[in-house]
CSV table of C-alpha atoms in Angstrom, one decimal:
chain,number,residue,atom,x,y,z
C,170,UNK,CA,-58.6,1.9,15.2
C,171,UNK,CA,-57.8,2.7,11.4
C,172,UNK,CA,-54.8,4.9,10.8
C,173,UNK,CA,-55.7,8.3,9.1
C,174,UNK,CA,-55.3,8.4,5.5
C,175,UNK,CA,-52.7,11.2,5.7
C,176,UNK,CA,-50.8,9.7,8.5
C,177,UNK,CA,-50.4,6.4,6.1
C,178,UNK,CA,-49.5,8.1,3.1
C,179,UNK,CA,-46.7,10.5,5.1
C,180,UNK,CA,-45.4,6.9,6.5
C,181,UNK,CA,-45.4,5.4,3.0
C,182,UNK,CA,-43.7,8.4,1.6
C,183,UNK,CA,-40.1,7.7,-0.5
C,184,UNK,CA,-38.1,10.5,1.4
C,185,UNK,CA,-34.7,9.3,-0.7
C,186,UNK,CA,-36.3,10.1,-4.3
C,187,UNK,CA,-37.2,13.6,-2.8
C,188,UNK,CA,-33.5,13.9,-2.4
C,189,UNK,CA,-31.5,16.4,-5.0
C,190,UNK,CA,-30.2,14.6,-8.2
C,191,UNK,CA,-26.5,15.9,-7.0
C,192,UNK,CA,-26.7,13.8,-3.6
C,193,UNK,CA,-28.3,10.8,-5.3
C,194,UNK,CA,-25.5,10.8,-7.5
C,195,UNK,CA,-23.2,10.9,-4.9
C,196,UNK,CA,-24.5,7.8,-3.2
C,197,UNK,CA,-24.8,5.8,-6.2
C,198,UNK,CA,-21.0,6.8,-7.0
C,199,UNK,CA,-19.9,4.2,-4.2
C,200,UNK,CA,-21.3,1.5,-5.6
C,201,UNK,CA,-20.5,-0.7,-8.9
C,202,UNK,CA,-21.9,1.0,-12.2
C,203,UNK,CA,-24.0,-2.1,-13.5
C,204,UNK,CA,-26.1,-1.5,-10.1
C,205,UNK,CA,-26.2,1.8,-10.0
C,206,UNK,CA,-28.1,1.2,-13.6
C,207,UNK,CA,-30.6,-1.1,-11.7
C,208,UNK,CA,-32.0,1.5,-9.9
C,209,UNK,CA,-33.4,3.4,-12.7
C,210,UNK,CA,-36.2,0.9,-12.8
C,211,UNK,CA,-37.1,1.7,-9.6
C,212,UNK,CA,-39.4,5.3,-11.2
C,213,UNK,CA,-39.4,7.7,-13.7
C,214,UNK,CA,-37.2,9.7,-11.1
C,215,UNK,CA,-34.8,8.1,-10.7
C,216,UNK,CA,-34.4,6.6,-14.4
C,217,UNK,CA,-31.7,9.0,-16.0
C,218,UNK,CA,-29.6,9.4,-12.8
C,219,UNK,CA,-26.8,6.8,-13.5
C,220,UNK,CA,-26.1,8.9,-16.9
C,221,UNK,CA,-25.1,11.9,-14.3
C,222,UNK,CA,-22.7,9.8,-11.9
C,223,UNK,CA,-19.2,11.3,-12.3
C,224,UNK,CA,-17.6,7.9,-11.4
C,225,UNK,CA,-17.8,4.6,-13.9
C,226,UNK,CA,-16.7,1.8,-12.3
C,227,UNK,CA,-16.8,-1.7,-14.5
C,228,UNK,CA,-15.6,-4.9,-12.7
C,229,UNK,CA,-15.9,-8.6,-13.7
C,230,UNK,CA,-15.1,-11.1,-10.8
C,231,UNK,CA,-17.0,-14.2,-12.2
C,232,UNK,CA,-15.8,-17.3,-14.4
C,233,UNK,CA,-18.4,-16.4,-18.0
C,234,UNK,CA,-18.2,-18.2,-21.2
C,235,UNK,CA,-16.4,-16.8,-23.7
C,236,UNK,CA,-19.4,-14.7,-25.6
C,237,UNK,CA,-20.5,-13.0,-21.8
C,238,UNK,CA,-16.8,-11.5,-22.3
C,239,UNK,CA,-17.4,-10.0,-25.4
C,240,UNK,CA,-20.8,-8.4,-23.7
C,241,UNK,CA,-19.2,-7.5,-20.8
C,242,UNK,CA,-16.9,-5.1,-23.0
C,243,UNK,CA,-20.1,-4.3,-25.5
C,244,UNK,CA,-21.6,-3.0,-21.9
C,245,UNK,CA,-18.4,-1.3,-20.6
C,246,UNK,CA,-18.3,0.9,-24.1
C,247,UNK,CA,-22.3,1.1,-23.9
C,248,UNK,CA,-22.4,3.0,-20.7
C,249,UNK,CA,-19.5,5.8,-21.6
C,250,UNK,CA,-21.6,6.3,-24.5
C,251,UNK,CA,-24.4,6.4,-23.0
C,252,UNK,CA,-23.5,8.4,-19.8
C,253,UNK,CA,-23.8,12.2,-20.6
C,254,UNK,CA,-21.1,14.3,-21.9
C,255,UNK,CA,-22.5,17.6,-20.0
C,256,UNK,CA,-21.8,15.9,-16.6
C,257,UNK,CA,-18.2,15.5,-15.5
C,258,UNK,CA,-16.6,12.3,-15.5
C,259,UNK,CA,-13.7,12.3,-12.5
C,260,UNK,CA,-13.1,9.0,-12.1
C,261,UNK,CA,-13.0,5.8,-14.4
C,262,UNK,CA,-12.5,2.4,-12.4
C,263,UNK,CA,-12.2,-0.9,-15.1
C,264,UNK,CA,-11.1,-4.5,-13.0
C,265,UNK,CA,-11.1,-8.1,-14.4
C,266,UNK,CA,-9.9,-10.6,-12.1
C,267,UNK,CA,-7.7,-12.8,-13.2
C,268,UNK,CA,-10.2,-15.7,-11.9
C,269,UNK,CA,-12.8,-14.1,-14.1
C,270,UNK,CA,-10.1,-14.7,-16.7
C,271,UNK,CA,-9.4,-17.9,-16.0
C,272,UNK,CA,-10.7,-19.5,-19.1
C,273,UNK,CA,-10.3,-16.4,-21.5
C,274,UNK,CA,-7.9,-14.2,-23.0
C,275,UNK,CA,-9.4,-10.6,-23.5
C,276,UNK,CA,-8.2,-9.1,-26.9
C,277,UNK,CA,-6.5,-6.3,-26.3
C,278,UNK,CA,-8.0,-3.8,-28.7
C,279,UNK,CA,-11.3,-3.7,-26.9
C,280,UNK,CA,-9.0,-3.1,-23.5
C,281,UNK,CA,-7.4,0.2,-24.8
C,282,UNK,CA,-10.1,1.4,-27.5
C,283,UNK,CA,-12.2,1.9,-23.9
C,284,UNK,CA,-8.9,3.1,-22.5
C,285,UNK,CA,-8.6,5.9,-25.1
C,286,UNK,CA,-12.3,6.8,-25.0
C,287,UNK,CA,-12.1,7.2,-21.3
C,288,UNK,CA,-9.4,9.9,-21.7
C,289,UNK,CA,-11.4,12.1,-24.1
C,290,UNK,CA,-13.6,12.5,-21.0
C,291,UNK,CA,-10.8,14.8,-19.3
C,292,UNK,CA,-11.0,12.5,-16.5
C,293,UNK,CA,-9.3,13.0,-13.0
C,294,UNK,CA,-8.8,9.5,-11.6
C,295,UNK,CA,-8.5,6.2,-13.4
C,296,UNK,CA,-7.8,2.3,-12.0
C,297,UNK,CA,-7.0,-0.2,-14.6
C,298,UNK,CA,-7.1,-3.4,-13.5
C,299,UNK,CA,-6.2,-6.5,-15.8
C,300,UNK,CA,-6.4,-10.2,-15.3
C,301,UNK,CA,-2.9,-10.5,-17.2
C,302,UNK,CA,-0.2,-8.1,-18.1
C,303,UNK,CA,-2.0,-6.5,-21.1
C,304,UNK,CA,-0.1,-3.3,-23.1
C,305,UNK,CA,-1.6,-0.1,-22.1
C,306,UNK,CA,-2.6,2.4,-24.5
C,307,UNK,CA,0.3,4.7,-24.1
C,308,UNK,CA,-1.7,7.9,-24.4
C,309,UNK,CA,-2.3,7.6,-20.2
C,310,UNK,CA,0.8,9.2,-19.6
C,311,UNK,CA,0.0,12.6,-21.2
C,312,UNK,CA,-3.3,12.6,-19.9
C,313,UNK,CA,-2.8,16.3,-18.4
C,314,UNK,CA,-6.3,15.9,-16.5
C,315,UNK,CA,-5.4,12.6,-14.3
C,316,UNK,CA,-4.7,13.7,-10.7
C,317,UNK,CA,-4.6,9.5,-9.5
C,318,UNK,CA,-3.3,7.0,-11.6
C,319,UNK,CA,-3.8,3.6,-10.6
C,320,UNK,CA,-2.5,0.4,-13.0
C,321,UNK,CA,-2.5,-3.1,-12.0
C,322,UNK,CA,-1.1,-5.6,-14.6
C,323,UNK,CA,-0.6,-3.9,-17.3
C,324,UNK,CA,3.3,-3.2,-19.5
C,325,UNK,CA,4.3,-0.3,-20.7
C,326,UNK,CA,6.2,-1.0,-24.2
C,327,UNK,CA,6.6,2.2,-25.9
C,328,UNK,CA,6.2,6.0,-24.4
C,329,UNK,CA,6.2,8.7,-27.4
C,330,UNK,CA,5.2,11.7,-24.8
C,331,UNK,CA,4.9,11.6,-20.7
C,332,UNK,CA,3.2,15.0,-19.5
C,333,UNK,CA,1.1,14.4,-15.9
C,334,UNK,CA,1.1,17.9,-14.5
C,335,UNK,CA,-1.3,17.4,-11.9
C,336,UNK,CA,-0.6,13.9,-11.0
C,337,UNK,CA,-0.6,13.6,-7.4
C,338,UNK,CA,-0.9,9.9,-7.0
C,339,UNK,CA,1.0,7.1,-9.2
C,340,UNK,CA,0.2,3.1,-8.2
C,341,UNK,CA,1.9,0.7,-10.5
C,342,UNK,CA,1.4,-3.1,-9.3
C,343,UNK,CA,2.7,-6.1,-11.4
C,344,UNK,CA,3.6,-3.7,-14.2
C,345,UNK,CA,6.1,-4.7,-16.8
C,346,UNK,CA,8.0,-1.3,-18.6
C,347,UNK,CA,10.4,-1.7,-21.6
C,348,UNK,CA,13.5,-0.3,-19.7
C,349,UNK,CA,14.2,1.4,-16.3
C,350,UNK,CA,14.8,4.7,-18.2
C,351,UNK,CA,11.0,4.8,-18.5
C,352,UNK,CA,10.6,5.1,-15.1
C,353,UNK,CA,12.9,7.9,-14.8
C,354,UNK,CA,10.9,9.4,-17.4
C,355,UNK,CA,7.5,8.8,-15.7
C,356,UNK,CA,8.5,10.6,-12.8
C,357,UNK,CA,10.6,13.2,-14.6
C,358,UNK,CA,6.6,14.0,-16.2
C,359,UNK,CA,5.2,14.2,-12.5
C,360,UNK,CA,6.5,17.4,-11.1
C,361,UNK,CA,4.1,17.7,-8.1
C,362,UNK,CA,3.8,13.8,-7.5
C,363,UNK,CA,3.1,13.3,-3.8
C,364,UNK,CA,1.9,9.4,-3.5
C,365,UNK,CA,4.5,6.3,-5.1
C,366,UNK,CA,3.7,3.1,-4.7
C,367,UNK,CA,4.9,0.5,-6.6
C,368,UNK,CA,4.6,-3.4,-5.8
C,369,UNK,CA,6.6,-6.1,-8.7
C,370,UNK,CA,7.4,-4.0,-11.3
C,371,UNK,CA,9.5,-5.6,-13.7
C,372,UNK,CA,12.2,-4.5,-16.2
C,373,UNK,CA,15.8,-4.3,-17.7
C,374,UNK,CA,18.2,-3.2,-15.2
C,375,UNK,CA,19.9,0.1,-16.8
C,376,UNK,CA,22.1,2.5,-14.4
C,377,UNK,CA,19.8,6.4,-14.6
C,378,UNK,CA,19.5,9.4,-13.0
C,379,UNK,CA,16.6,10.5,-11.4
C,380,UNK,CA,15.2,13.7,-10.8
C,381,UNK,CA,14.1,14.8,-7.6
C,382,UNK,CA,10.4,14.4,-6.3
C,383,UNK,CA,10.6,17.3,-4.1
C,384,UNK,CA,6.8,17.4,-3.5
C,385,UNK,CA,6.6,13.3,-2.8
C,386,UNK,CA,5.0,13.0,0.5
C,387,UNK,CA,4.6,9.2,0.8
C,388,UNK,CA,6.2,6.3,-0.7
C,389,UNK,CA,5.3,2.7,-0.4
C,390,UNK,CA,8.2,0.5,-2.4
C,391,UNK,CA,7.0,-3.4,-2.4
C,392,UNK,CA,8.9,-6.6,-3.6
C,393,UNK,CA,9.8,-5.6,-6.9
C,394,UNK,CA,12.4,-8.1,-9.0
C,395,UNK,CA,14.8,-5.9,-11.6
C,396,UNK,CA,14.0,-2.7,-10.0
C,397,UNK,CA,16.4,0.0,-8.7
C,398,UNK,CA,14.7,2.3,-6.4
C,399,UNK,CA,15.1,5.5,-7.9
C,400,UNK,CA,15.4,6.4,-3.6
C,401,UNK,CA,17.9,9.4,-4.2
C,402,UNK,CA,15.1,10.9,-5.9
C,403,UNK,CA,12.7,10.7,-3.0
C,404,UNK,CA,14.6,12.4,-0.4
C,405,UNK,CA,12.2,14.3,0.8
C,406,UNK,CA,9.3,11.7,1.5
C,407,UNK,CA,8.3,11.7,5.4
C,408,UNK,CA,6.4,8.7,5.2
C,409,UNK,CA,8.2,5.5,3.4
C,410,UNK,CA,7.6,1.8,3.4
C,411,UNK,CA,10.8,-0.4,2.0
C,412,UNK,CA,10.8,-4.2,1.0
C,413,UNK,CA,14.6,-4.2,0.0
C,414,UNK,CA,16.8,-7.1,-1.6
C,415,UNK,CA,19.9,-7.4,1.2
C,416,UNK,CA,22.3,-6.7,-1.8
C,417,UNK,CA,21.1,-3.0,-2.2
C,418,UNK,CA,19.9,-2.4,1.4
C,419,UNK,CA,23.2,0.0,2.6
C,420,UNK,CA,23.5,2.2,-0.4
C,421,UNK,CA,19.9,3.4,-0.6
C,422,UNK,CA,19.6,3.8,3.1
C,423,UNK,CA,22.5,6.2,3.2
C,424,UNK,CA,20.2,8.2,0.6
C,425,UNK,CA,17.6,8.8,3.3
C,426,UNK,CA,19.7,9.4,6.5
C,427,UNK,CA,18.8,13.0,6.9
C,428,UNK,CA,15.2,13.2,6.1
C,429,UNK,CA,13.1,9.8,7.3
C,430,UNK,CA,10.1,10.2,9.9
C,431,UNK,CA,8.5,6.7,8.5
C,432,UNK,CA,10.7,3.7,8.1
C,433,UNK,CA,9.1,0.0,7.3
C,434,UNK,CA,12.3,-2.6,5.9
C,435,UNK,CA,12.9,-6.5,5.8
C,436,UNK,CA,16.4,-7.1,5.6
C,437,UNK,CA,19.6,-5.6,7.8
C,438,UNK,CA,23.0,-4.6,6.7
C,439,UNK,CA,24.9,-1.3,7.9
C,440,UNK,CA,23.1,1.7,8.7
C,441,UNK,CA,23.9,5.6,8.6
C,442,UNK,CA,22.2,7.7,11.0
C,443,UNK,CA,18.9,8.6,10.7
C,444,UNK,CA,18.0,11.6,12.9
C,445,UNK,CA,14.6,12.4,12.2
C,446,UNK,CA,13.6,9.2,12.4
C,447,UNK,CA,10.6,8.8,14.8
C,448,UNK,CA,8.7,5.7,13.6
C,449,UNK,CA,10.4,2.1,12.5
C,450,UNK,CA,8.7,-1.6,11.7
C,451,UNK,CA,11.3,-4.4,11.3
C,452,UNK,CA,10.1,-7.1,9.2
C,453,UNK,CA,12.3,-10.9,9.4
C,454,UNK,CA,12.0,-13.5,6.7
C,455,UNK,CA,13.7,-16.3,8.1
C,456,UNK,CA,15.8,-14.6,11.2
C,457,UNK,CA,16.8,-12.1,13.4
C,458,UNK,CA,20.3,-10.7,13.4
C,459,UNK,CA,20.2,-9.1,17.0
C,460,UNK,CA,23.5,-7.7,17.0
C,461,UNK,CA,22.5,-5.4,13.4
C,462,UNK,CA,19.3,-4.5,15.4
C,463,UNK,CA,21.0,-2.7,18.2
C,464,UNK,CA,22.7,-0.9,15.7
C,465,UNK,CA,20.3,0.1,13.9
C,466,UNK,CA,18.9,1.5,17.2
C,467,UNK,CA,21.6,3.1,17.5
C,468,UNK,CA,21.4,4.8,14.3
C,469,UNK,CA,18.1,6.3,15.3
C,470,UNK,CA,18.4,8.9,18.4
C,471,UNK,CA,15.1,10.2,17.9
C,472,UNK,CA,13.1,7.0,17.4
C,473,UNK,CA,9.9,6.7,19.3
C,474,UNK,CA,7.9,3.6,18.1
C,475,UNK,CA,9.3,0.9,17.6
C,476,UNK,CA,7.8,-2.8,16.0
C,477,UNK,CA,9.7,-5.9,15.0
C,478,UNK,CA,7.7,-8.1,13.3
C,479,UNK,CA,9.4,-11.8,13.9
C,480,UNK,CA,10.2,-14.8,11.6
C,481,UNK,CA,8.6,-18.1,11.6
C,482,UNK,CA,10.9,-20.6,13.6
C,483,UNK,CA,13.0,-22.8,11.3
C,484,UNK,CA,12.8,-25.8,10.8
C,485,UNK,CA,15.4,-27.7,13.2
C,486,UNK,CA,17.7,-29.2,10.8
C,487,UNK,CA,18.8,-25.5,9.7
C,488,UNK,CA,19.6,-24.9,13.4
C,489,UNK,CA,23.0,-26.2,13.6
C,490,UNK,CA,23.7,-25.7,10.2
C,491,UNK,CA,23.4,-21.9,11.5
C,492,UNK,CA,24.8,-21.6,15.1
C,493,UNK,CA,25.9,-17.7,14.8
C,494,UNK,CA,22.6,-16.6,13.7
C,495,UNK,CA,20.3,-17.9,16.3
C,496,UNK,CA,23.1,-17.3,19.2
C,497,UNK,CA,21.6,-14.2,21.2
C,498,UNK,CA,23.5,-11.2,21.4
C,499,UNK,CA,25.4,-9.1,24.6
C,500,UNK,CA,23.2,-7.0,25.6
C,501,UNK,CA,25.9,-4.6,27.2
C,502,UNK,CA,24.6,-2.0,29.9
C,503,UNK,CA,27.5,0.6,29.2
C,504,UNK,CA,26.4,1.1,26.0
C,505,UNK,CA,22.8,1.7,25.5
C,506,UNK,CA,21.6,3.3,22.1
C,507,UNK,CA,20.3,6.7,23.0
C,508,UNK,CA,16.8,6.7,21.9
C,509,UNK,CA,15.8,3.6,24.2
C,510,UNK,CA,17.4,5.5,27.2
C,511,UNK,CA,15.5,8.9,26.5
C,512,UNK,CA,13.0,8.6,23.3
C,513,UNK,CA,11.5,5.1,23.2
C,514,UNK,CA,7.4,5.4,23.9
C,515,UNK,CA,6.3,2.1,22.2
C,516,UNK,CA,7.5,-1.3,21.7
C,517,UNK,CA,5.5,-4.2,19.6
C,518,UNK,CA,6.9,-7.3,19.2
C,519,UNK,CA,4.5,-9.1,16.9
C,520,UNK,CA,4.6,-13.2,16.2
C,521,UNK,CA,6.6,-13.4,19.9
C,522,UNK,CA,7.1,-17.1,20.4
C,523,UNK,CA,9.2,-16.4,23.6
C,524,UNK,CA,12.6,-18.0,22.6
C,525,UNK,CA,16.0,-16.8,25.0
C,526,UNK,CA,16.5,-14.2,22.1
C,527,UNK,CA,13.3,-12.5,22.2
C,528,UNK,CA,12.7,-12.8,26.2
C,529,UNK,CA,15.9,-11.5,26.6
C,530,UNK,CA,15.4,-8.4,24.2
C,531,UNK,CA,12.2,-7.5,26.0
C,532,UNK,CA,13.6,-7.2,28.8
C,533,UNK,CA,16.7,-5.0,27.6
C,534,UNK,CA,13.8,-2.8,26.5
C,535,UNK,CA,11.5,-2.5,29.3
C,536,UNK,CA,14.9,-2.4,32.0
C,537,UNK,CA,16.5,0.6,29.7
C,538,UNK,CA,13.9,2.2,28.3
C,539,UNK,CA,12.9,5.3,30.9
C,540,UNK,CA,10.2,6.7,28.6
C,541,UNK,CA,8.8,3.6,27.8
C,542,UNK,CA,5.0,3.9,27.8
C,543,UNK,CA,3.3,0.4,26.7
C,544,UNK,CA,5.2,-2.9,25.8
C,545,UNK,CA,2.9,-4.8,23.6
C,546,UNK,CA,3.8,-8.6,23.1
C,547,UNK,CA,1.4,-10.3,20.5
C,548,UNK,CA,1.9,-14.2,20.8
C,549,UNK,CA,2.2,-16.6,18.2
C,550,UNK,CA,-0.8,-18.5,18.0
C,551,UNK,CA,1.0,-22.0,18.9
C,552,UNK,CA,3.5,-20.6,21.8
C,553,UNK,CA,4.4,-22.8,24.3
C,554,UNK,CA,3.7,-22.5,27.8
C,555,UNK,CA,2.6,-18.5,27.1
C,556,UNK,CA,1.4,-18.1,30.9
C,557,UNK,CA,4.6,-18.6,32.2
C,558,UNK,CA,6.1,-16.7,29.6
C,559,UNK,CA,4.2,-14.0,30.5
C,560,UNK,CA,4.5,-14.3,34.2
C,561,UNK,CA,8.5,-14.0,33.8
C,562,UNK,CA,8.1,-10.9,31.5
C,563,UNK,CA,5.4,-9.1,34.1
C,564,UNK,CA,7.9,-9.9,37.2
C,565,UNK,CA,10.9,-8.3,35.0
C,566,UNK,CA,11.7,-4.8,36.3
C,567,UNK,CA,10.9,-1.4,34.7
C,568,UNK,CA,12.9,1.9,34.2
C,569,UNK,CA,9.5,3.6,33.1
C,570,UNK,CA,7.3,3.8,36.0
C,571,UNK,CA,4.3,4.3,33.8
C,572,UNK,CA,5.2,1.4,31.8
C,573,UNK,CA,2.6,-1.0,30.4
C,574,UNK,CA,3.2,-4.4,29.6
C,575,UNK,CA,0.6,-5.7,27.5
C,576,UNK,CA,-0.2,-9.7,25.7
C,577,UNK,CA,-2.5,-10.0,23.4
């Protein structure tokens, strides 16, 4: 039987071109700019919509010869002239990988000539990402438009002005700046900052004040080598993620002691006490220090989640060359920190290879704890004899009745 003309033309009908140019521009905003072009072969239609997408996002992940580089700039410039100028632009996205680079050093001139052009488009958000550490075009820092800065291998050599009024977000990974006193000054020029997250930022070490980030909300401080964390300044951040060097770890935690919901760290020393403190990951390089662990817990009457990620084993030879470090601590009934006798919901113990230290602390938690909710053990992937590991955990008595003991 032969399908009705009508019926085949409604079934053959293109229901996205039919779509308003504002939503078609939002969909083609999620993907990379040089496809987004593509489509405007697909009809007249849909030909001049990529000149009305407010994002522009240019990326090079391929190994090219040396004159596909200089195209791949002649295109990034060619579509921000070519995009219209009565549509907004919000957000500007450039990344070379540094295997794209791999063969080629980009000059730098083409980097910050489209750098400056970009910022005559009043632009809200911009990623920069280089395949090495190229100078920025220092004019990014009194960009009063940018709400989201984000900057990956790029140094900062020379700041004439630093004005970001409505800068809400400020990423700076692998970034080299002059002197530490420019940091101070970035953030000085971000009075309503709310997002900080830095990850190897390198410079001169210099003793400065900061001012205070009262609006900071989050703060994510990664390995970074040279670089003081400017910590008294960020007071008031509920959320914050710290990679610390040992050296510095007591001084800048005595900074936060009154106003910490969110606590991520890698190394121990002393603590001061922390009592908003609901939420704490404790990350090990080489070992645990069990006895600085209970006081930390102790430290921390309100905590409620707790998750200690563990070391890799050592090697044996370090093993006797270390005796007091892998000797398990007194677990001592009469004095049990208060927030695993009242306030502890959730324990994780991730990368559990079921040594006397860690067995032993498992079940200080789950025999103590009387609010304890779920115990989550997750195995390292080549632990010895795990069932009967497990078996001598799940027989272990609980405080919490509702407790949970899970393995994954």
């Amino acid at each position: 039987m032969a399908v009705p003309q009508n019926n085949l033309e409604m079934q053959m009908e293109d229901r996205i071109s039919a779509l308003p140019d504002g939503i078609l521009c939002h969909i083609l905003s999620f993907i990379p700019t040089v496809d987004a072009i593509t489509t405007s072969s697909l009809s007249k239609r849909w030909r001049p919509l990529w000149r009305s997408i407010p994002v522009l996002d240019i990326q090079l992940d391929e190994i090219l010869g040396g004159c596909v580089y200089a195209s791949f700039f002649n295109f990034a410039f060619a579509t921000l002239l070519v995009h219209s100028a009565q549509h907004p632009l919000t957000l500007a996205r450039l990344r070379i990988t540094p295997r794209a680079a791999a063969h080629y050093i980009f000059p730098n001139a083409y980097f910050n000539v489209w750098v400056k052009a970009i910022l005559e488009r009043h632009i809200e958000q911009l990623h920069l990402e280089m395949p090495r550490v190229y100078p920025i075009y220092s004019g990014v820092f009194s960009c009063r438009t940018l709400v989201v800065l984000k900057l990956c291998r790029v140094s900062v050599d020379v700041l004439q002005s630093i004005d970001l009024p409505r800068l809400k977000t400020l990423h700076l990974d692998f970034v080299r700046i002059e002197g530490v006193e420019y940091v101070a000054r970035i953030l000085r020029g971000c009075p309503i900052l709310e997002e900080f997250e830095t990850n190897h930022v390198f410079f001169d070490y210099n003793v400065v004040e900061y001012q205070s980030m009262c609006k900071l909300v989050r703060a994510h401080i990664g390995k970074n080598f040279g670089f003081q964390v400017p910590l008294k300044a960020m007071s008031n951040v509920q959320s914050l993620r710290l990679f610390l060097e040992r050296s510095s770890f007591r001084k800048m935690l005595s900074i936060f002691s009154c106003c910490l919901k969110l606590l991520q760290l890698n190394h121990q020393d002393d603590f001061p006490v922390f009592p908003n403190l609901i939420h704490m990951e404790l990350g090990f390089e080489r070992y645990v220090n069990w006895d600085v662990v209970l006081e930390l817990l102790e430290h921390c009457p309100k905590l409620q989640i707790l998750v200690l990620n563990m070391p890799l084993v050592p090697n044996k030879p370090l093993i006797p060359v270390l005796p007091e470090i892998w000797s398990c601590p007194q677990f001592d009934p009469k004095f049990v920190p208060e927030c695993i006798s009242s306030k502890l919901r959730k324990c994780t113990i991730l990368g559990y290879t079921g040594i006397k230290c860690e067995m032993q602390f498992a079940k200080y938690i789950m025999h103590f704890s009387g609010a304890l909710q779920t115990m989550t053990i997750h195995h390292c992937a080549d632990m010895q004899d795990k069932l009967q590991k497990q078996q001598e955990l799940a027989m272990f008595p609980k405080s919490s009745a509702t407790c949970k003991l899970l393995f994954e």
